[in-house]
Short mmCIF file of C-alpha atoms and ligand atoms in Angstrom, two decimals:
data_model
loop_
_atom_site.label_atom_id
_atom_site.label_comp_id
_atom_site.label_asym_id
_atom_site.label_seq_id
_atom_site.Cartn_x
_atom_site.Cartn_y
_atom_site.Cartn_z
CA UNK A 1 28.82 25.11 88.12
CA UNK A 2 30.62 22.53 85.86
CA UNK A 3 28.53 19.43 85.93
CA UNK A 4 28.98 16.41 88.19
CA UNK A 5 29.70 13.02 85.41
CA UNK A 6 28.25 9.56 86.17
CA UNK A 7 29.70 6.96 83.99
CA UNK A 8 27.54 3.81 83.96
CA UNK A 9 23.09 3.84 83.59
CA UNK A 10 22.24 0.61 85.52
CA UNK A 11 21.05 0.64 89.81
CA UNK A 12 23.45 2.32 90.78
CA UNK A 13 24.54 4.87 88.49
CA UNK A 14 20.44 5.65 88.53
CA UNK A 15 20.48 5.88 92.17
CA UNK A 16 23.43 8.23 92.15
CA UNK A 17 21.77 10.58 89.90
CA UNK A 18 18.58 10.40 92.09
CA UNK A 19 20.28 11.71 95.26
CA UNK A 20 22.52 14.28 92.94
CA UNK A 21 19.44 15.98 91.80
CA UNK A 22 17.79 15.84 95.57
CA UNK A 23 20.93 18.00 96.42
CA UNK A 24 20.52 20.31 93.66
CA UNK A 25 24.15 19.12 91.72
CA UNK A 26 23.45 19.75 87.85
CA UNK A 27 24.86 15.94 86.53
CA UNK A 28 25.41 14.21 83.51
CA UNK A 29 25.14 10.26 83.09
CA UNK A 30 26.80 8.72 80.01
CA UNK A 31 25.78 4.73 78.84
CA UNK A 32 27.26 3.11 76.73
CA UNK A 33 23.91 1.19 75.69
CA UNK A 34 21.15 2.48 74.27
CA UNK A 35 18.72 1.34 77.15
CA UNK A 36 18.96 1.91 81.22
CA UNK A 37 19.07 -0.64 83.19
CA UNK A 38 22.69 -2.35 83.19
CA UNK A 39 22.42 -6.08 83.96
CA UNK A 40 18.35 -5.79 84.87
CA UNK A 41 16.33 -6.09 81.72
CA UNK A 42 12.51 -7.15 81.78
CA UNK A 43 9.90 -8.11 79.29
CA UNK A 44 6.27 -8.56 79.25
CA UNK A 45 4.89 -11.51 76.86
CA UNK A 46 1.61 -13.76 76.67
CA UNK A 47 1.05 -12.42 80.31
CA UNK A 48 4.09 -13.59 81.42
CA UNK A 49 6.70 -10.78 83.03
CA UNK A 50 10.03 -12.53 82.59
CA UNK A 51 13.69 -11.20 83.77
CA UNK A 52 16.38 -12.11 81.83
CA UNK A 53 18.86 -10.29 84.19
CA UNK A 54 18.52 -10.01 88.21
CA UNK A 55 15.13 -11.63 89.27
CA UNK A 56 14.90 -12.59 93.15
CA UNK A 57 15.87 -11.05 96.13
CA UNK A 58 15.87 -11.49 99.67
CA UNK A 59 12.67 -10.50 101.58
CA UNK A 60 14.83 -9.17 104.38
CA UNK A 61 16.50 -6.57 102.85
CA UNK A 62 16.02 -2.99 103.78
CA UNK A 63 13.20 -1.43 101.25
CA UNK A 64 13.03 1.51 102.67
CA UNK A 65 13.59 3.05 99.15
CA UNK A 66 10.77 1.99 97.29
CA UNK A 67 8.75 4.22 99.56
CA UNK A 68 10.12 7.25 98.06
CA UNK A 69 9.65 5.54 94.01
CA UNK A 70 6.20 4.39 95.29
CA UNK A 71 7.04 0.89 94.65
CA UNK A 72 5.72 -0.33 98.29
CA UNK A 73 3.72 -2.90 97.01
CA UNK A 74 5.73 -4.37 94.05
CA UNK A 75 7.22 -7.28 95.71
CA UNK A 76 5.45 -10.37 95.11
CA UNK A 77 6.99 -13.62 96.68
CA UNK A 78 8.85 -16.23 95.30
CA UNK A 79 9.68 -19.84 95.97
CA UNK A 80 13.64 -20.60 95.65
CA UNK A 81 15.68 -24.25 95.06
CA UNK A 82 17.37 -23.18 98.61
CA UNK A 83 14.49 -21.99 100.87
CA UNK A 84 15.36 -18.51 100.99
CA UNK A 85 12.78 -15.96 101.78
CA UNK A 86 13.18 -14.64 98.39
CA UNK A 87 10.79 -11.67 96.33
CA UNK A 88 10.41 -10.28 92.42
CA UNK A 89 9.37 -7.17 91.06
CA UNK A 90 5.86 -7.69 90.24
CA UNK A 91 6.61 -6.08 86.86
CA UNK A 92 9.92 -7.61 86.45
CA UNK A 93 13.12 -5.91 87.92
CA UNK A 94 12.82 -3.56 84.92
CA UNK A 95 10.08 -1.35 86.94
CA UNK A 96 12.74 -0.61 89.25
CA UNK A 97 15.23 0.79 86.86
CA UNK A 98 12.31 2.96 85.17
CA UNK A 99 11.06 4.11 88.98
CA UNK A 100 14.66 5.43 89.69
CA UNK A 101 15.06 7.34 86.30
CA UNK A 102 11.38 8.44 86.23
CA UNK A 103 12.05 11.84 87.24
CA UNK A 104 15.61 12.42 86.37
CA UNK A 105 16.19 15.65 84.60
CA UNK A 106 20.12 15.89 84.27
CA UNK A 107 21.53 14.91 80.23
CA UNK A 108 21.45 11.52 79.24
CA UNK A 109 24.03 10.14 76.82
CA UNK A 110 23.63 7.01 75.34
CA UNK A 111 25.48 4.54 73.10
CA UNK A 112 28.73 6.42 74.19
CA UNK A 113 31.32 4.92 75.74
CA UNK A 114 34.10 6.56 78.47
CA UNK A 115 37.45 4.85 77.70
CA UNK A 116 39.57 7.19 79.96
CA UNK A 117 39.77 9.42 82.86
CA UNK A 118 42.66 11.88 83.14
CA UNK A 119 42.97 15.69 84.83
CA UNK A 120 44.18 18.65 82.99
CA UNK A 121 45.07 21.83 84.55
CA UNK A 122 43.18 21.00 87.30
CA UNK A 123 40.08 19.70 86.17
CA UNK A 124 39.11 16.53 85.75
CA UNK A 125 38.71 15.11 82.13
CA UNK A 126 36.75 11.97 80.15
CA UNK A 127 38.12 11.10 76.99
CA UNK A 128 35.01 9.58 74.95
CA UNK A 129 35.60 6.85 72.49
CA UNK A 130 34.68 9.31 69.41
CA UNK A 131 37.75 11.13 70.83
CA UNK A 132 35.78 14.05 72.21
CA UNK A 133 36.71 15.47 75.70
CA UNK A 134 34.81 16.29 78.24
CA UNK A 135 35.46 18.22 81.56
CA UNK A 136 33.63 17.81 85.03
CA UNK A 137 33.46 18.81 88.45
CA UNK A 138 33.69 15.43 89.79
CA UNK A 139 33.38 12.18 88.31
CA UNK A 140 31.03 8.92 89.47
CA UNK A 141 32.17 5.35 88.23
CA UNK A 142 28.78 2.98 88.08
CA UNK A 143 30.64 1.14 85.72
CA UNK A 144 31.62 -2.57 86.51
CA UNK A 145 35.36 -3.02 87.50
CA UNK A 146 36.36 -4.92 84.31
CA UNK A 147 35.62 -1.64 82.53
CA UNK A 148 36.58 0.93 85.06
CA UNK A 149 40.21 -1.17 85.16
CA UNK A 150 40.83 0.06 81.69
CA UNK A 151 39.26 4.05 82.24
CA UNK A 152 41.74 4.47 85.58
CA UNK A 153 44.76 3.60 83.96
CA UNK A 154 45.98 7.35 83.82
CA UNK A 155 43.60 9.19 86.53
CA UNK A 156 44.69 6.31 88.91
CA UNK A 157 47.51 3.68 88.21
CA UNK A 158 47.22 1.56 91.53
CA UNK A 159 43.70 1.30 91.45
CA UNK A 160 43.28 0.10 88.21
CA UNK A 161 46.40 -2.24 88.31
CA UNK A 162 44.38 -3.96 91.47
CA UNK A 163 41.11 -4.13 89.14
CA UNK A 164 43.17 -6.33 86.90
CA UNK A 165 41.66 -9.77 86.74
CA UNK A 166 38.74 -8.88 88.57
CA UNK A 167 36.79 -12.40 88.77
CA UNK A 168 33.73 -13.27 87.29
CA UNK A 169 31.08 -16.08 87.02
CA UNK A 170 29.04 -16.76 83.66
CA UNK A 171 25.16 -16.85 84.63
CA UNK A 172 22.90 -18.13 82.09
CA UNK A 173 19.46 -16.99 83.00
CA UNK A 174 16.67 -18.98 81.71
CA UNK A 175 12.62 -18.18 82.14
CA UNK A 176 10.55 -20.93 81.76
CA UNK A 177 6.60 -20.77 81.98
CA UNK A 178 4.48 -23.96 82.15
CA UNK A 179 0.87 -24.18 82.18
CA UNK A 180 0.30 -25.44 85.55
CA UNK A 181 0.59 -29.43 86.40
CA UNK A 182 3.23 -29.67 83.18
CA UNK A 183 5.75 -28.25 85.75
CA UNK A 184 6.25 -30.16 88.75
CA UNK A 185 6.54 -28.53 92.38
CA UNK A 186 8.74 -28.46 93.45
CA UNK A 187 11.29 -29.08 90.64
CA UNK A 188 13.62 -31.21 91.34
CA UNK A 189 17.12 -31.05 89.32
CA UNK A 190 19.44 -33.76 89.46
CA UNK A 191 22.12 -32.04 91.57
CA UNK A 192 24.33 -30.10 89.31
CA UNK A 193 26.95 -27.05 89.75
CA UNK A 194 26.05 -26.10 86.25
CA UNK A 195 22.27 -25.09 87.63
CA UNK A 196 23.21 -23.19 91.41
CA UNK A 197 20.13 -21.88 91.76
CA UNK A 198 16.37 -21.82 91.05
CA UNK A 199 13.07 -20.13 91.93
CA UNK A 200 9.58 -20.34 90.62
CA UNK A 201 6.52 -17.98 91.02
CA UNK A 202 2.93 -18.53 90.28
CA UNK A 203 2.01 -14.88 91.51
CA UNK A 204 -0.70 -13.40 89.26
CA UNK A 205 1.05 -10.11 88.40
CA UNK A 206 4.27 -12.65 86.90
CA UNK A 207 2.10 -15.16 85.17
CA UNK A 208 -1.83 -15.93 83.40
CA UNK A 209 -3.52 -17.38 85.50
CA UNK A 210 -3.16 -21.47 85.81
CA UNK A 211 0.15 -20.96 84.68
CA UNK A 212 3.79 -21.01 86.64
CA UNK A 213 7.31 -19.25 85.96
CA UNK A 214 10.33 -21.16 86.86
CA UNK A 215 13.68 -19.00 86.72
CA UNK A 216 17.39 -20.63 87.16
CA UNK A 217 20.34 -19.53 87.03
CA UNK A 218 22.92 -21.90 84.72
CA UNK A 219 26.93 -21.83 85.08
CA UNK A 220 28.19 -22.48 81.79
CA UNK A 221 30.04 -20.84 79.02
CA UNK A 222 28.22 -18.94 76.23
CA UNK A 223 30.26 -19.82 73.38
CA UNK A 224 28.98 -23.20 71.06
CA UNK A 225 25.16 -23.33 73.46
CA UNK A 226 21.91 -23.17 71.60
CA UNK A 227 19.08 -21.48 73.60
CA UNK A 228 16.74 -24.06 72.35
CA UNK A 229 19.28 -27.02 73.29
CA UNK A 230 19.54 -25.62 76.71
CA UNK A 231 15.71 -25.30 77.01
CA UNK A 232 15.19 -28.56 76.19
CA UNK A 233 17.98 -29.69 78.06
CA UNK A 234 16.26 -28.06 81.74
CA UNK A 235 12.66 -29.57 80.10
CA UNK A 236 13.99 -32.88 80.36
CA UNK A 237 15.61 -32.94 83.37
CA UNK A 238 12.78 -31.83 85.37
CA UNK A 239 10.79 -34.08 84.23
CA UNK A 240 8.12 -31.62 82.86
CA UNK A 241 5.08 -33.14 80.54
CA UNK A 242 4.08 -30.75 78.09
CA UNK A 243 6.14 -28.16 76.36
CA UNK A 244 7.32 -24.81 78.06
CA UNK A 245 4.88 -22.20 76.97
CA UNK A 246 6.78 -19.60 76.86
CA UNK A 247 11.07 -19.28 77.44
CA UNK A 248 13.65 -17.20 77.54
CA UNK A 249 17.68 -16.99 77.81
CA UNK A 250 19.84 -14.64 78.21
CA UNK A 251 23.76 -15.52 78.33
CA UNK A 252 26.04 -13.25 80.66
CA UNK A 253 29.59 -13.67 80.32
CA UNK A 254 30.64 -11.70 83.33
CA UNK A 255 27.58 -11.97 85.43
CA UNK A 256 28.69 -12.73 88.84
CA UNK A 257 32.04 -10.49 90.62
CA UNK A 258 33.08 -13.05 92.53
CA UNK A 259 35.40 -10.44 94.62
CA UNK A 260 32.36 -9.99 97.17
CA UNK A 261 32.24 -13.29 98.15
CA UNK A 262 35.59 -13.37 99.15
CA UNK A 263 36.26 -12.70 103.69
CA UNK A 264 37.38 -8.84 103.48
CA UNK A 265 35.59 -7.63 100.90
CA UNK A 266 34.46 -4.41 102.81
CA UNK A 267 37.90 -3.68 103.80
CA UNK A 268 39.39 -4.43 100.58
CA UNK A 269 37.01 -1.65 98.71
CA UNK A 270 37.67 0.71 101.25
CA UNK A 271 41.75 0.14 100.86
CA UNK A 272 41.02 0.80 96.91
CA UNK A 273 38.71 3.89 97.25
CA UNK A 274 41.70 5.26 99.45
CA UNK A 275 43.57 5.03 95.99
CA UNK A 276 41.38 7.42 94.08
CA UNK A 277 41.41 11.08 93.78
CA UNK A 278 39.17 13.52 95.76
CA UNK A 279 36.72 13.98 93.70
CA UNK A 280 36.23 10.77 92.23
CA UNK A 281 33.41 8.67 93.71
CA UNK A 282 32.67 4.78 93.29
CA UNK A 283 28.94 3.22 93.00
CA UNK A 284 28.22 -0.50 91.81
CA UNK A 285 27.66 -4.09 92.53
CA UNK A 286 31.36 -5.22 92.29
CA UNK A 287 32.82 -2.39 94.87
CA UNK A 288 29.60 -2.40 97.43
CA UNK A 289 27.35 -5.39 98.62
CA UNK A 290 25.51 -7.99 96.94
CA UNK A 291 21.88 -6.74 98.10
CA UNK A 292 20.02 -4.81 95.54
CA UNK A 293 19.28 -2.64 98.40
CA UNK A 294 23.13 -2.20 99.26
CA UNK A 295 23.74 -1.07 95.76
CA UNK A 296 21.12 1.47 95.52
CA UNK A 297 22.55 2.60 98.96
CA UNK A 298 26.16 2.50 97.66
CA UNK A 299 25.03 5.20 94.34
CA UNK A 300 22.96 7.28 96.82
CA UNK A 301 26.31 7.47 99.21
CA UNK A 302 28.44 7.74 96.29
CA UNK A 303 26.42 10.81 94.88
CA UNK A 304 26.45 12.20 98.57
CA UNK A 305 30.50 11.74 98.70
CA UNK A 306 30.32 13.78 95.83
CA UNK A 307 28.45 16.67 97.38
CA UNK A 308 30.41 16.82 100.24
CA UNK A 309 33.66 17.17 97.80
CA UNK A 310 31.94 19.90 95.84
CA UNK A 311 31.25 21.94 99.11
CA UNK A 312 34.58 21.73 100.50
C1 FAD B 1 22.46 -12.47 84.86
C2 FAD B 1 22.41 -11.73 86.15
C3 FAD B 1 21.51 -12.13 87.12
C4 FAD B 1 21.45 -11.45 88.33
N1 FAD B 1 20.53 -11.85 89.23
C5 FAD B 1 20.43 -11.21 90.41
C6 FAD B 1 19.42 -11.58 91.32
O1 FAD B 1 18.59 -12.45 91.03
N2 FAD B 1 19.40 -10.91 92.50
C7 FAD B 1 20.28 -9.91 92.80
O2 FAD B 1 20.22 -9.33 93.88
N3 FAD B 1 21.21 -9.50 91.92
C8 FAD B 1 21.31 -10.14 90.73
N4 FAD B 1 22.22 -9.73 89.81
C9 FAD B 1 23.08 -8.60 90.14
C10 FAD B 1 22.39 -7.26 89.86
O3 FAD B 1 21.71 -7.30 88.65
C11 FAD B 1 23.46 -6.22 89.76
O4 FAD B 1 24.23 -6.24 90.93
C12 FAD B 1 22.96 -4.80 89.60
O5 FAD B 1 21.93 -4.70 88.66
C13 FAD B 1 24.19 -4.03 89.21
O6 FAD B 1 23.89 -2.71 88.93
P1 FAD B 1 25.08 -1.72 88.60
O7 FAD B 1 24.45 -0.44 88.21
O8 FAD B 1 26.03 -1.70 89.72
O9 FAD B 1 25.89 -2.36 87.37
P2 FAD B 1 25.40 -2.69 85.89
O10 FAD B 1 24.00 -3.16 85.88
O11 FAD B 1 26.44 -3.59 85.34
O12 FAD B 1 25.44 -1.28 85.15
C14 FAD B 1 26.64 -0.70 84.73
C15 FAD B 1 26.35 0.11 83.48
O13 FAD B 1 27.55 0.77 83.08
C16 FAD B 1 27.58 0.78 81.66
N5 FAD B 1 28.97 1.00 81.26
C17 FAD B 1 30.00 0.15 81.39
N6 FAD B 1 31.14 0.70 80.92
C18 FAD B 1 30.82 1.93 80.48
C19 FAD B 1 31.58 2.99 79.89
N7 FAD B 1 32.88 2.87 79.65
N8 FAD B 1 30.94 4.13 79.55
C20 FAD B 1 29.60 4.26 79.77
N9 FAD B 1 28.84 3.28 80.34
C21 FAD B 1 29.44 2.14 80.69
C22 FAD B 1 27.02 -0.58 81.29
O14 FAD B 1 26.55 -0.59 79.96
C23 FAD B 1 25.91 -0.75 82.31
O15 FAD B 1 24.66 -0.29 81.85
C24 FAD B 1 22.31 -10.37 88.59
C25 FAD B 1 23.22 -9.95 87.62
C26 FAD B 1 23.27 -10.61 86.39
C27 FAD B 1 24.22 -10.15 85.34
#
């Protein structure tokens, strides 16, 4: 059987290739980076476990999953600016990515990018951008929207024409970890739309012990800011009394699809996936939910779209 192709290596191009190789469809995932993970990217330092991507989510989702990647008890909690019920990854959102591609054996391509979709005498085809061409049986998009926009523009002319100017938000996310009285709890920003939210965590799997791990999210455009400014910057305005020991930033210049917040969404996405080809399956935060448990649902339902197509 010619292989199934999943274009995209973060949640949900991970979670698609999870439920293709439960139903026994041979699949090949192509990112463009050389690591998994998409926008979720962890790192452990000085006993501190600090995201620089997506960090907190609500206790209330459905985590059903993480039974089956034996993650049952990796949420610790979290305290957040807005009183949500929120939760981390104890080892950082990372061990979620490496759970779901644990025991993937399909091909992995990496550092490869897919810059077109097309069909040729009745298959479908994948231009890379070496120029190669590749062939498949059906094709997954886990890529964001501002990227598929520009692979659709043969395959499928509406749907990327309404992918044009796709919204995003910058997000700025910035770890800071205190020894504990330097911070102070809770802490209290001026109120600013340039920091929307924050959380903190003194769980001992996230932080040594006597310490604390305060996480915001910053609005504000890349270009011209210094990490170390910006540090300083958050250090000052909350008031804290001896230096951060430990930070990190990471600058995302299309972070947040603001698309899903709009009334509609749901109905919108399904009006656009009515503009692809049979065959062609899409899985990924800007086209399903904005639950981390709604996008591994969305690559699972993708991948099981796909099946169904390869039956008929
Ligand atoms: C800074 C930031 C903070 C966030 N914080 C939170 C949070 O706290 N809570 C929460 O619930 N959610 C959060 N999110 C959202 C969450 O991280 C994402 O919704 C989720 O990880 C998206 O997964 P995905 O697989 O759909 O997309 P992505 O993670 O974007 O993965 C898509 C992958 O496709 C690859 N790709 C793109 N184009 C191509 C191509 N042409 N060929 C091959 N590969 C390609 C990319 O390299 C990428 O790896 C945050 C997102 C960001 C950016």
């Amino acid at each position: 059987m010619r292989d199934v192709v999943i274009i995209g290596g973060g949640l949900s191009g991970l979670s698609a290739a999870r439920e293709l190789q439960r139903l026994n469809i041979p699949y090949r995932l192509i990112e463009v980076k050389k690591r998994l993970g998409g926008s979720i990217t962890s790192a452990s330092t000085d006993g501190f476990v600090l995201d620089g991507g997506a960090f907190s989510f609500q206790r209330g989702d459905d985590w059903a999953f993480l039974d089956e990647l034996n993650l049952q008890h990796a949420l610790v909690p979290v305290v957040d600016s807005h009183h949500r019920d929120l939760v981390a990854f104890s080892g950082g959102t990372q061990m979620l990515v490496d759970a779901l591609a644990k025991d993937l054996t399909g091909t992995f391509i990496h550092r490869m990018a897919i810059s077109s979709l097309g069909t040729l005498d009745g298959k479908f085809t994948l231009c890379l951008e070496n120029g190669l061409m590749w062939d498949a049986a059906a094709i997954i998009v886990a890529a964001p929207a501002r990227h598929a926009e520009r692979m659709f523009r043969t395959l499928a002319p509406d749907f990327s024409y309404r992918l044009l100017n796709y919204g995003y938000d910058t997000i700025t996310r910035v770890s800071l970890g205190y020894k504990q009285g330097d911070m102070p709890i809770p802490p209290m920003f001026p109120w600013d739309v340039a920091i929307p939210f924050y959380s903190w965590t003194d769980s001992p799997q996230r932080v040594p012990p006597g310490h604390v791990l305060l996480n915001l999210g910053v609005r504000m455009l890349p270009k011209g800011v210094k990490p170390d400014a910006l540090v300083q910057e958050i250090h000052r305005q909350i008031k804290a009394q001896g230096k951060p020991v430990i930070s990190r930033v990471d600058f995302w210049e299309d972070a947040d699809p603001l698309p899903p917040h709009l009334p509609n969404f749901t109905e919108k996405t399904t009006a656009l996936e009515g503009l692809l080809p049979a065959g062609v399956a899409l899985a990924g935060s800007d086209y399903h939910g904005l639950s981390l448990a709604a996008r591994v649902a969305a690559g699972k339902r993708a991948a099981q779209q796909i099946g169904a197509y390869l039956k008929s």
